[in-house]
CSV table of C-alpha atoms and ligand atoms in Angstrom, one decimal:
chain,number,residue,atom,x,y,z
R,1204,MET,CA,118.5,87.2,109.1
R,1205,THR,CA,118.8,84.4,106.5
R,1206,PHE,CA,116.8,81.3,106.4
R,1207,ARG,CA,118.0,77.9,105.4
R,1208,LEU,CA,116.4,76.9,102.1
R,1209,ALA,CA,115.0,73.3,102.0
R,1210,ASP,CA,117.3,70.9,100.1
R,1211,ARG,CA,114.6,70.1,97.6
R,1212,ILE,CA,114.4,73.7,96.5
R,1213,VAL,CA,118.2,74.0,96.3
R,1214,ARG,CA,118.1,71.0,94.0
R,1215,LEU,CA,115.9,72.8,91.5
R,1216,PRO,CA,117.7,73.3,88.2
R,1217,GLU,CA,118.5,76.9,87.0
R,1218,GLN,CA,116.0,78.1,84.4
R,1219,PHE,CA,118.3,77.8,81.4
R,1220,PHE,CA,116.3,80.3,79.3
R,1221,SER,CA,116.0,83.1,81.9
R,1222,GLY,CA,119.3,84.6,80.8
R,1223,LEU,CA,118.1,84.7,77.2
R,1224,THR,CA,114.9,86.5,78.2
R,1225,ARG,CA,117.0,89.1,80.0
R,1226,ARG,CA,119.3,89.6,77.1
R,1227,VAL,CA,116.4,90.0,74.6
R,1228,ALA,CA,114.9,92.6,76.9
R,1229,ALA,CA,118.2,94.5,77.1
R,1230,PHE,CA,118.5,94.6,73.3
R,1231,GLN,CA,114.9,95.8,73.0
R,1232,GLN,CA,115.5,98.5,75.6
R,1233,ALA,CA,118.5,99.7,73.7
R,1234,GLY,CA,116.1,100.3,70.8
R,1235,HIS,CA,116.9,97.4,68.5
R,1236,ASP,CA,114.2,95.8,66.4
R,1237,VAL,CA,114.5,92.3,67.9
R,1238,ILE,CA,112.5,89.4,66.4
R,1239,ASN,CA,112.0,87.2,69.3
R,1240,LEU,CA,111.5,83.6,68.3
R,1241,GLY,CA,113.2,82.1,71.4
R,1242,GLN,CA,110.1,81.4,73.5
R,1243,GLY,CA,107.1,79.2,73.3
R,1244,ASN,CA,104.4,81.8,74.1
R,1245,PRO,CA,101.5,81.9,71.5
R,1246,ASP,CA,101.3,85.3,70.0
R,1247,LEU,CA,97.7,85.2,68.7
R,1248,PRO,CA,94.7,86.2,70.8
R,1249,THR,CA,92.3,83.8,72.5
R,1250,PRO,CA,89.2,83.4,70.1
R,1251,SER,CA,86.6,86.0,70.9
R,1252,HIS,CA,83.8,83.6,71.9
R,1253,ILE,CA,85.9,82.4,74.7
R,1254,VAL,CA,86.7,85.9,75.9
R,1255,GLU,CA,83.0,86.7,75.7
R,1256,ALA,CA,82.2,83.6,77.8
R,1257,LEU,CA,84.6,84.9,80.4
R,1258,ARG,CA,83.0,88.4,80.3
R,1259,GLU,CA,79.6,86.9,80.9
R,1260,ALA,CA,80.8,84.5,83.6
R,1261,VAL,CA,82.7,87.2,85.5
R,1262,LEU,CA,79.5,89.2,85.8
R,1263,ASP,CA,77.7,86.3,87.5
R,1264,PRO,CA,78.4,86.6,91.3
R,1265,ALA,CA,78.1,82.8,91.6
R,1266,THR,CA,81.6,82.7,90.0
R,1267,HIS,CA,83.0,84.9,92.8
R,1268,ARG,CA,82.7,82.2,95.4
R,1269,TYR,CA,85.0,79.3,96.0
R,1270,PRO,CA,84.5,76.8,93.1
R,1271,PRO,CA,84.3,73.1,94.0
R,1272,PHE,CA,87.7,71.7,95.1
R,1273,ARG,CA,88.0,69.5,92.1
R,1274,GLY,CA,86.7,71.9,89.5
R,1275,LEU,CA,83.4,72.4,87.7
R,1276,PRO,CA,81.7,69.2,86.6
R,1277,GLU,CA,80.7,70.8,83.3
R,1278,LEU,CA,84.4,71.5,82.5
R,1279,LYS,CA,85.2,67.8,83.0
R,1280,GLU,CA,82.2,66.9,80.9
R,1281,ALA,CA,83.3,69.3,78.2
R,1282,ALA,CA,86.9,67.8,78.2
R,1283,ALA,CA,85.4,64.3,77.9
R,1284,GLU,CA,83.2,65.4,75.0
R,1285,PHE,CA,86.3,67.1,73.3
R,1286,TYR,CA,88.2,63.8,73.5
R,1287,ARG,CA,85.3,61.8,72.2
R,1288,ARG,CA,84.8,64.2,69.3
R,1289,THR,CA,88.4,64.7,68.5
R,1290,TYR,CA,90.0,61.3,69.2
R,1291,GLY,CA,87.1,58.9,69.6
R,1292,VAL,CA,88.3,58.3,73.2
R,1293,THR,CA,85.7,57.7,75.9
R,1294,LEU,CA,86.5,59.1,79.3
R,1295,ASP,CA,84.5,59.2,82.5
R,1296,PRO,CA,84.5,62.9,83.4
R,1297,GLU,CA,84.6,62.4,87.2
R,1298,ARG,CA,86.9,59.4,87.5
R,1299,GLU,CA,89.2,59.9,84.5
R,1300,ILE,CA,89.7,63.6,84.2
R,1301,ALA,CA,91.4,66.1,86.6
R,1302,ILE,CA,91.5,69.8,86.1
R,1303,LEU,CA,95.0,71.3,86.2
R,1304,VAL,CA,96.3,74.8,86.8
R,1305,GLY,CA,98.1,74.6,83.4
R,1306,GLY,CA,100.0,71.6,82.2
R,1307,LYS,CA,103.2,72.5,84.0
R,1308,THR,CA,101.6,71.9,87.5
R,1309,GLY,CA,100.4,68.4,86.4
R,1310,LEU,CA,103.9,67.5,85.3
R,1311,VAL,CA,105.4,68.5,88.7
R,1312,GLU,CA,102.5,66.9,90.7
R,1313,ILE,CA,103.1,63.5,89.1
R,1314,ALA,CA,106.7,63.6,90.2
R,1315,GLU,CA,105.6,64.6,93.8
R,1316,LEU,CA,103.1,61.8,93.8
R,1317,TYR,CA,105.1,58.9,92.5
R,1318,LEU,CA,108.9,59.6,92.8
R,1319,GLU,CA,111.1,58.9,95.9
R,1320,PRO,CA,114.8,59.6,96.2
R,1321,GLY,CA,116.7,57.0,94.3
R,1322,ASP,CA,113.9,56.5,91.8
R,1323,VAL,CA,114.4,57.2,88.1
R,1324,ALA,CA,112.2,59.1,85.7
R,1325,LEU,CA,112.6,58.7,82.0
R,1326,VAL,CA,112.7,61.9,79.9
R,1327,PRO,CA,113.2,62.7,76.3
R,1328,ASP,CA,116.5,64.4,75.4
R,1329,PRO,CA,116.2,67.0,73.9
R,1330,GLY,CA,113.0,67.7,75.9
R,1331,TYR,CA,110.9,70.3,77.7
R,1332,PRO,CA,113.1,71.4,80.6
R,1333,ASP,CA,110.3,71.5,83.2
R,1334,TYR,CA,110.1,67.7,83.4
R,1335,LEU,CA,113.4,68.0,85.3
R,1336,SER,CA,111.9,70.4,87.9
R,1337,GLY,CA,109.5,67.9,89.5
R,1338,ILE,CA,112.1,65.1,89.3
R,1339,ALA,CA,114.6,67.4,91.2
R,1340,LEU,CA,112.0,68.3,93.8
R,1341,ALA,CA,111.3,64.7,94.5
R,1342,GLY,CA,115.0,63.9,94.8
R,1343,ALA,CA,114.8,61.4,92.0
R,1344,GLU,CA,117.1,61.1,89.0
R,1345,PRO,CA,116.3,61.7,85.3
R,1346,TYR,CA,117.4,59.2,82.7
R,1347,ALA,CA,117.7,60.7,79.3
R,1348,LEU,CA,116.3,58.9,76.3
R,1349,PRO,CA,118.0,60.4,73.2
R,1350,ILE,CA,115.7,61.5,70.4
R,1351,THR,CA,117.7,62.6,67.4
R,1352,ALA,CA,117.5,62.6,63.6
R,1353,LYS,CA,119.4,59.4,63.7
R,1354,ASN,CA,116.6,57.4,65.5
R,1355,GLY,CA,113.8,59.4,63.8
R,1356,TYR,CA,113.1,61.1,67.2
R,1357,ILE,CA,111.8,57.9,68.6
R,1358,PRO,CA,113.8,56.5,71.6
R,1359,ASP,CA,115.5,53.2,71.3
R,1360,LEU,CA,113.8,51.4,74.2
R,1361,GLU,CA,116.1,48.3,73.9
R,1362,ALA,CA,119.1,50.5,74.7
R,1363,VAL,CA,117.8,51.3,78.2
R,1364,PRO,CA,119.6,49.0,80.6
R,1365,GLU,CA,117.5,46.6,82.6
R,1366,ALA,CA,118.7,48.2,85.9
R,1367,VAL,CA,117.3,51.5,84.8
R,1368,TRP,CA,113.9,50.0,83.9
R,1369,GLU,CA,113.8,48.5,87.4
R,1370,ARG,CA,114.3,51.8,89.0
R,1371,ALA,CA,112.1,53.8,86.6
R,1372,LYS,CA,108.8,54.8,88.1
R,1373,VAL,CA,107.6,57.7,85.8
R,1374,TRP,CA,108.2,58.2,82.1
R,1375,TYR,CA,107.5,61.5,80.4
R,1376,ILE,CA,106.7,61.3,76.7
R,1377,ASN,CA,106.0,64.3,74.5
R,1378,TYR,CA,104.7,64.3,70.9
R,1379,PRO,CA,104.4,66.5,68.9
R,1380,ASN,CA,107.7,67.2,70.5
R,1381,ASN,CA,109.1,70.4,72.0
R,1382,PRO,CA,111.8,71.2,70.8
R,1383,THR,CA,112.2,69.0,67.7
R,1384,GLY,CA,108.8,69.3,66.1
R,1385,ALA,CA,108.8,65.5,65.7
R,1386,GLY,CA,105.6,63.5,65.6
R,1387,THR,CA,105.0,59.9,66.6
R,1388,THR,CA,102.9,56.9,65.7
R,1389,ALA,CA,100.5,54.6,67.4
R,1390,ALA,CA,103.1,51.9,67.0
R,1391,PHE,CA,105.5,53.7,69.3
R,1392,PHE,CA,102.8,54.1,71.9
R,1393,GLU,CA,102.0,50.4,71.7
R,1394,ARG,CA,105.7,49.5,72.4
R,1395,ALA,CA,105.8,52.1,75.2
R,1396,ILE,CA,102.7,50.6,76.9
R,1397,GLU,CA,104.2,47.1,76.7
R,1398,LYS,CA,107.4,48.3,78.4
R,1399,ALA,CA,105.6,50.3,81.0
R,1400,ARG,CA,103.4,47.3,81.8
R,1401,ASP,CA,106.4,45.0,82.1
R,1402,HIS,CA,108.3,47.3,84.4
R,1403,GLY,CA,105.5,49.0,86.4
R,1404,VAL,CA,106.3,52.5,85.0
R,1405,LEU,CA,103.7,55.3,84.9
R,1406,ILE,CA,103.6,57.0,81.5
R,1407,VAL,CA,102.7,60.7,81.3
R,1408,HIS,CA,102.1,61.7,77.8
R,1409,ASP,CA,102.4,65.5,77.5
R,1410,PHE,CA,100.1,66.3,74.5
R,1411,ALA,CA,100.7,70.1,74.7
R,1412,TYR,CA,100.9,70.4,70.8
R,1413,GLY,CA,98.2,67.8,70.1
R,1414,ALA,CA,96.3,70.3,67.9
R,1415,ILE,CA,99.2,71.2,65.7
R,1416,GLY,CA,100.2,68.6,63.1
R,1417,TYR,CA,101.3,69.5,59.6
R,1418,ASP,CA,100.6,68.2,56.1
R,1419,ASP,CA,98.9,64.8,56.6
R,1420,HIS,CA,100.2,64.3,60.2
R,1421,ARG,CA,97.3,64.3,62.7
R,1422,PRO,CA,99.0,63.8,66.1
R,1423,PRO,CA,97.6,60.7,67.8
R,1424,SER,CA,96.4,60.8,71.4
R,1425,PHE,CA,98.2,58.4,73.7
R,1426,LEU,CA,94.7,57.4,75.0
R,1427,GLN,CA,93.7,56.1,71.5
R,1428,THR,CA,96.1,53.2,72.0
R,1429,GLU,CA,94.7,50.1,73.7
R,1430,GLY,CA,95.9,49.7,77.3
R,1431,ALA,CA,97.0,53.3,77.6
R,1432,LYS,CA,94.6,54.0,80.5
R,1433,GLU,CA,96.0,51.1,82.4
R,1434,VAL,CA,99.5,52.5,82.4
R,1435,GLY,CA,99.2,56.2,82.3
R,1436,ILE,CA,97.7,59.6,81.7
R,1437,GLU,CA,97.7,62.3,79.0
R,1438,ILE,CA,98.0,65.9,79.9
R,1439,TYR,CA,96.1,68.3,77.6
R,1440,THR,CA,96.6,72.0,77.9
R,1441,LEU,CA,94.3,74.7,76.6
R,1442,SER,CA,97.4,77.0,76.3
R,1443,LYS,CA,98.2,76.2,72.7
R,1444,THR,CA,95.0,74.8,71.1
R,1445,PHE,CA,93.0,77.9,72.1
R,1446,ASN,CA,95.8,80.5,72.6
R,1447,MET,CA,95.0,80.5,76.3
R,1448,ALA,CA,98.6,80.3,77.7
R,1449,GLY,CA,97.9,83.1,80.2
R,1450,TRP,CA,94.6,81.6,81.5
R,1451,ARG,CA,96.4,78.6,83.1
R,1452,VAL,CA,94.0,75.7,82.3
R,1453,ALA,CA,94.7,72.1,81.4
R,1454,PHE,CA,93.5,68.7,82.3
R,1455,ALA,CA,94.9,65.2,82.9
R,1456,ALA,CA,93.0,62.2,81.5
R,1457,GLY,CA,93.4,58.5,81.9
R,1458,HIS,CA,94.2,56.1,84.7
R,1459,PRO,CA,91.5,56.6,87.3
R,1460,GLU,CA,93.7,56.0,90.3
R,1461,VAL,CA,96.3,58.4,89.1
R,1462,ILE,CA,93.5,61.0,88.5
R,1463,GLU,CA,92.3,60.5,92.0
R,1464,HIS,CA,95.9,61.0,93.4
R,1465,ILE,CA,96.2,64.2,91.3
R,1466,ASN,CA,92.9,65.5,92.7
R,1467,ARG,CA,94.1,64.5,96.2
R,1468,ILE,CA,97.3,66.5,96.1
R,1469,GLN,CA,95.4,69.4,94.6
R,1470,ASP,CA,92.9,69.4,97.4
R,1471,HIS,CA,95.8,70.6,99.5
R,1472,TYR,CA,97.3,73.1,97.0
R,1473,TYR,CA,94.3,74.9,95.4
R,1474,VAL,CA,90.6,75.4,95.4
R,1475,SER,CA,90.6,74.7,91.7
R,1476,ILE,CA,90.6,77.6,89.1
R,1477,PHE,CA,88.5,80.8,89.1
R,1478,ALA,CA,85.0,79.5,88.1
R,1479,ALA,CA,84.7,82.2,85.4
R,1480,VAL,CA,87.8,80.9,83.7
R,1481,GLN,CA,86.5,77.4,84.0
R,1482,ARG,CA,83.2,78.4,82.3
R,1483,ALA,CA,85.2,80.1,79.5
R,1484,SER,CA,87.2,76.9,79.2
R,1485,VAL,CA,83.9,75.0,78.6
R,1486,ALA,CA,83.2,77.4,75.8
R,1487,ALA,CA,86.7,76.7,74.4
R,1488,LEU,CA,86.3,72.9,74.5
R,1489,ARG,CA,82.8,73.0,73.0
R,1490,GLY,CA,83.7,75.6,70.4
R,1491,PRO,CA,83.9,75.1,66.7
R,1492,ALA,CA,86.6,72.7,65.5
R,1493,ASP,CA,87.1,75.1,62.5
R,1494,ASP,CA,88.9,77.5,64.8
R,1495,ILE,CA,91.4,74.8,65.7
R,1496,GLU,CA,91.8,73.9,62.0
R,1497,ALA,CA,92.4,77.6,61.2
R,1498,LEU,CA,95.1,77.9,63.8
R,1499,ARG,CA,96.8,74.7,62.5
R,1500,GLN,CA,96.8,76.2,59.0
R,1501,THR,CA,98.2,79.5,60.3
R,1502,TYR,CA,101.2,77.7,61.8
R,1503,GLN,CA,101.6,75.6,58.7
R,1504,ARG,CA,101.7,78.8,56.5
R,1505,ARG,CA,104.2,80.3,58.9
R,1506,ARG,CA,106.4,77.2,58.9
R,1507,ASP,CA,106.4,77.1,55.1
R,1508,ALA,CA,107.2,80.8,54.9
R,1509,PHE,CA,110.0,80.6,57.4
R,1510,LEU,CA,111.6,77.4,56.0
R,1511,GLY,CA,111.0,78.6,52.4
R,1512,ALA,CA,113.0,81.8,53.0
R,1513,LEU,CA,115.8,79.9,54.8
R,1514,ARG,CA,116.1,77.3,52.1
R,1515,SER,CA,116.1,79.8,49.3
R,1516,ALA,CA,119.1,81.3,51.0
R,1517,GLY,CA,120.8,78.0,50.9
R,1518,ILE,CA,120.3,76.8,54.5
R,1519,ASP,CA,118.6,73.4,54.7
R,1520,ALA,CA,116.4,72.5,57.7
R,1521,PRO,CA,113.9,69.7,58.1
R,1522,SER,CA,110.2,70.4,58.2
R,1523,PRO,CA,108.6,69.7,61.6
R,1524,GLN,CA,105.6,67.3,61.7
R,1525,GLY,CA,103.9,69.2,64.5
R,1526,SER,CA,104.2,71.8,67.3
R,1527,PHE,CA,105.0,75.4,66.5
R,1528,PHE,CA,108.8,74.9,66.4
R,1529,CYS,CA,111.4,74.5,63.7
R,1530,TRP,CA,114.5,72.6,64.8
R,1531,ILE,CA,117.5,73.9,62.9
R,1532,PRO,CA,120.8,71.9,62.7
R,1533,LEU,CA,123.9,74.1,62.9
R,1534,PRO,CA,127.1,73.5,61.0
R,1535,SER,CA,129.1,70.7,62.7
R,1536,GLY,CA,131.0,71.7,65.8
R,1537,VAL,CA,129.2,75.0,66.4
R,1538,SER,CA,128.0,75.6,69.9
R,1539,SER,CA,124.2,76.4,70.1
R,1540,VAL,CA,124.7,78.9,72.9
R,1541,ALA,CA,127.5,80.8,71.1
R,1542,PHE,CA,125.4,80.8,67.9
R,1543,ALA,CA,122.2,82.0,69.6
R,1544,ASP,CA,124.2,84.7,71.5
R,1545,ALA,CA,125.9,86.0,68.3
R,1546,LEU,CA,122.7,85.8,66.3
R,1547,LEU,CA,120.9,88.0,68.8
R,1548,GLU,CA,123.8,90.4,69.0
R,1549,GLN,CA,124.5,90.8,65.3
R,1550,ALA,CA,121.2,90.0,63.6
R,1551,HIS,CA,118.7,90.8,66.4
R,1552,VAL,CA,117.0,87.5,66.1
R,1553,ALA,CA,116.4,85.5,69.3
R,1554,VAL,CA,116.3,81.7,69.1
R,1555,ALA,CA,116.6,79.1,71.8
R,1556,PRO,CA,119.9,77.2,71.9
R,1557,GLY,CA,119.4,73.5,71.7
R,1558,ARG,CA,121.7,72.7,74.6
R,1559,GLY,CA,119.0,74.1,77.0
R,1560,PHE,CA,116.8,71.1,76.1
R,1561,GLY,CA,119.5,68.5,77.0
R,1562,GLU,CA,122.8,67.2,75.9
R,1563,HIS,CA,121.4,65.8,72.6
R,1564,GLY,CA,119.9,69.2,71.8
R,1565,GLU,CA,123.4,70.6,71.2
R,1566,GLY,CA,124.2,71.5,67.6
R,1567,HIS,CA,120.6,72.9,67.0
R,1568,VAL,CA,118.6,75.9,67.7
R,1569,ARG,CA,114.8,76.1,68.1
R,1570,VAL,CA,112.8,78.7,66.3
R,1571,GLY,CA,109.3,79.4,67.5
R,1572,LEU,CA,106.8,80.2,64.7
R,1573,LEU,CA,105.3,82.9,66.9
R,1574,ALA,CA,105.3,86.0,64.7
R,1575,PRO,CA,103.4,87.0,61.6
R,1576,GLU,CA,104.7,85.5,58.3
R,1577,ASP,CA,106.5,88.7,57.1
R,1578,ARG,CA,108.4,88.9,60.4
R,1579,LEU,CA,109.3,85.2,60.1
R,1580,VAL,CA,110.6,85.7,56.6
R,1581,GLU,CA,112.6,88.7,57.8
R,1582,ALA,CA,114.0,86.6,60.6
R,1583,ALA,CA,115.0,83.9,58.2
R,1584,GLU,CA,116.7,86.4,55.9
R,1585,ARG,CA,118.6,88.0,58.8
R,1586,MET,CA,119.6,84.5,60.0
R,1587,ALA,CA,120.8,83.5,56.5
R,1588,ARG,CA,122.9,86.7,56.1
R,1589,PHE,CA,124.5,86.1,59.5
R,1590,TRP,CA,125.1,82.4,58.7
R,1591,THR,CA,126.8,83.0,55.3
R,1592,ARG,CA,129.0,85.7,56.8
R,1593,ARG,CA,130.2,83.3,59.5
R,1594,PHE,CA,130.4,79.8,57.9
F,566,PLP,C1,106.1,70.4,75.9
F,566,PLP,C2,105.3,71.3,76.8
F,566,PLP,N1,104.6,70.8,77.8
F,566,PLP,C3,103.9,71.6,78.7
F,566,PLP,C4,103.9,72.9,78.5
F,566,PLP,C5,103.1,73.7,79.6
F,566,PLP,O1,102.1,74.3,79.1
F,566,PLP,P1,101.0,75.0,80.2
F,566,PLP,O2,101.6,75.0,81.5
F,566,PLP,O3,100.8,76.4,79.7
F,566,PLP,O4,99.8,74.2,80.1
F,566,PLP,C6,104.6,73.5,77.5
F,566,PLP,C7,104.6,75.0,77.3
F,566,PLP,O5,105.3,75.6,76.7
F,566,PLP,C8,105.3,72.7,76.6
F,566,PLP,O6,106.0,73.2,75.6
C-alpha cells in the first residue's frame, strides 16, 4: 500500500548537501584520507563544566519527569542574564524568551506561525538553506535578497519592489553570515527596522554565529538596536557558542507576542527539552566568558592558518569577519558544484559548493574551519595544488 503524501511535504526542497555527505562517506570508506570541511558541525567538545552539569542533573530523578511545557524558568533567566552581560540588552525571561529545540526548529516555526500561501518571506542569497524549508511548508514564496562582494554583503533594500514589500510577512536576516562570513553593523539593523515597521514585516535575526567575530569585529545583536523588539526576534543557539550542536538547545528573544506564539505552537509539538539538558544549558550560559573568548581565538587562528597557506600558494581569498566559514571565490566561469566534486575526487578535500546556498552563491565554495590548524593547512595546500594544475 502507498499513502498520499501531503502537498506541503512534497513541496519541501531537496537537501542540497545530502549528496555531498554521501560522497564524502564513500571516499572515506574507500580508505582515502578525506579532510571534510564541507559541513558546519563544530569539531571541538562541549566545555567540561557543562558536561559535568549534565552528569549531575541526570542523576537527579526530578529531571526524569516531564519538564514544564515552556521550559525551565531558570534557563530563561540564564538566557536573559547572558544577553544583559554580553550585549547590554534587557529581556523579561518569561515574556520575551522562548526555549527552542535548536535554532532550526524556531526558523521553521516562525514560517508556520506567520506565513500563508501567497505570502512572501525575504531571505539572504546566498543564505542558510533551511530558511526555505519553513517557507515551503507554509506554501509561501521566498524572495532572495542578493548579498555579494559587490554590495558588501548588505542587501540593497531600495531594489526590492514595492509589490514585494506589500506581500512580505517574514524577513530572515543572518549575521555573521553563513556562508559568506560577512558581518554587519547597527546601521543596517536600523534601516531594516524602519523598512519592517513601514511594511508590517516580522524580522527574524538568526544570530547563530554571534560569538564568532574576528579582529576588531564584535557581532552586534539585533536586539541592541532601538525598536528591534517591536518588529522582531533574534534566535540564539547554544550549538556554536558552546560546541553543543548535538544537544539541541537554542532560544528566541524579543517581541513578546511572537514569543507567546512560538510557545503556543510548541505546546502542541513538544514538552520542552529534557530537564537535565536544560540545567546543563544554564551552566553554559552562566559559565565563564573566557571560554567563549578562547573559542573565538581558536577559530581566528584557524582562519589565519588556512588563508595564510592558501595565499602563500598564490590564491587570494577574503578574510571573513565572523562565523567559522571562509568564502572562496573561484576563477570566473567555474561551476562551484563541478569544482567541489573534482576537489573531493582528486585532492580528497570536501568543501560546500556555493550554489547550494542560492543563485548568488555560484562561483564560490564554502570552507568550514572545523579541523585542527595542521589539517587546515594541509587542506589549503592540497586545494592550491589542485587549483594550479587546473587553472
Ligand atoms: C545560519 C545558521 N542558522 C541556524 C543554524 C541551526 O543551528 P541549530 O539548529 O543547531 O541551533 C545553523 C547551523 O548550522 C546555521 O548555520
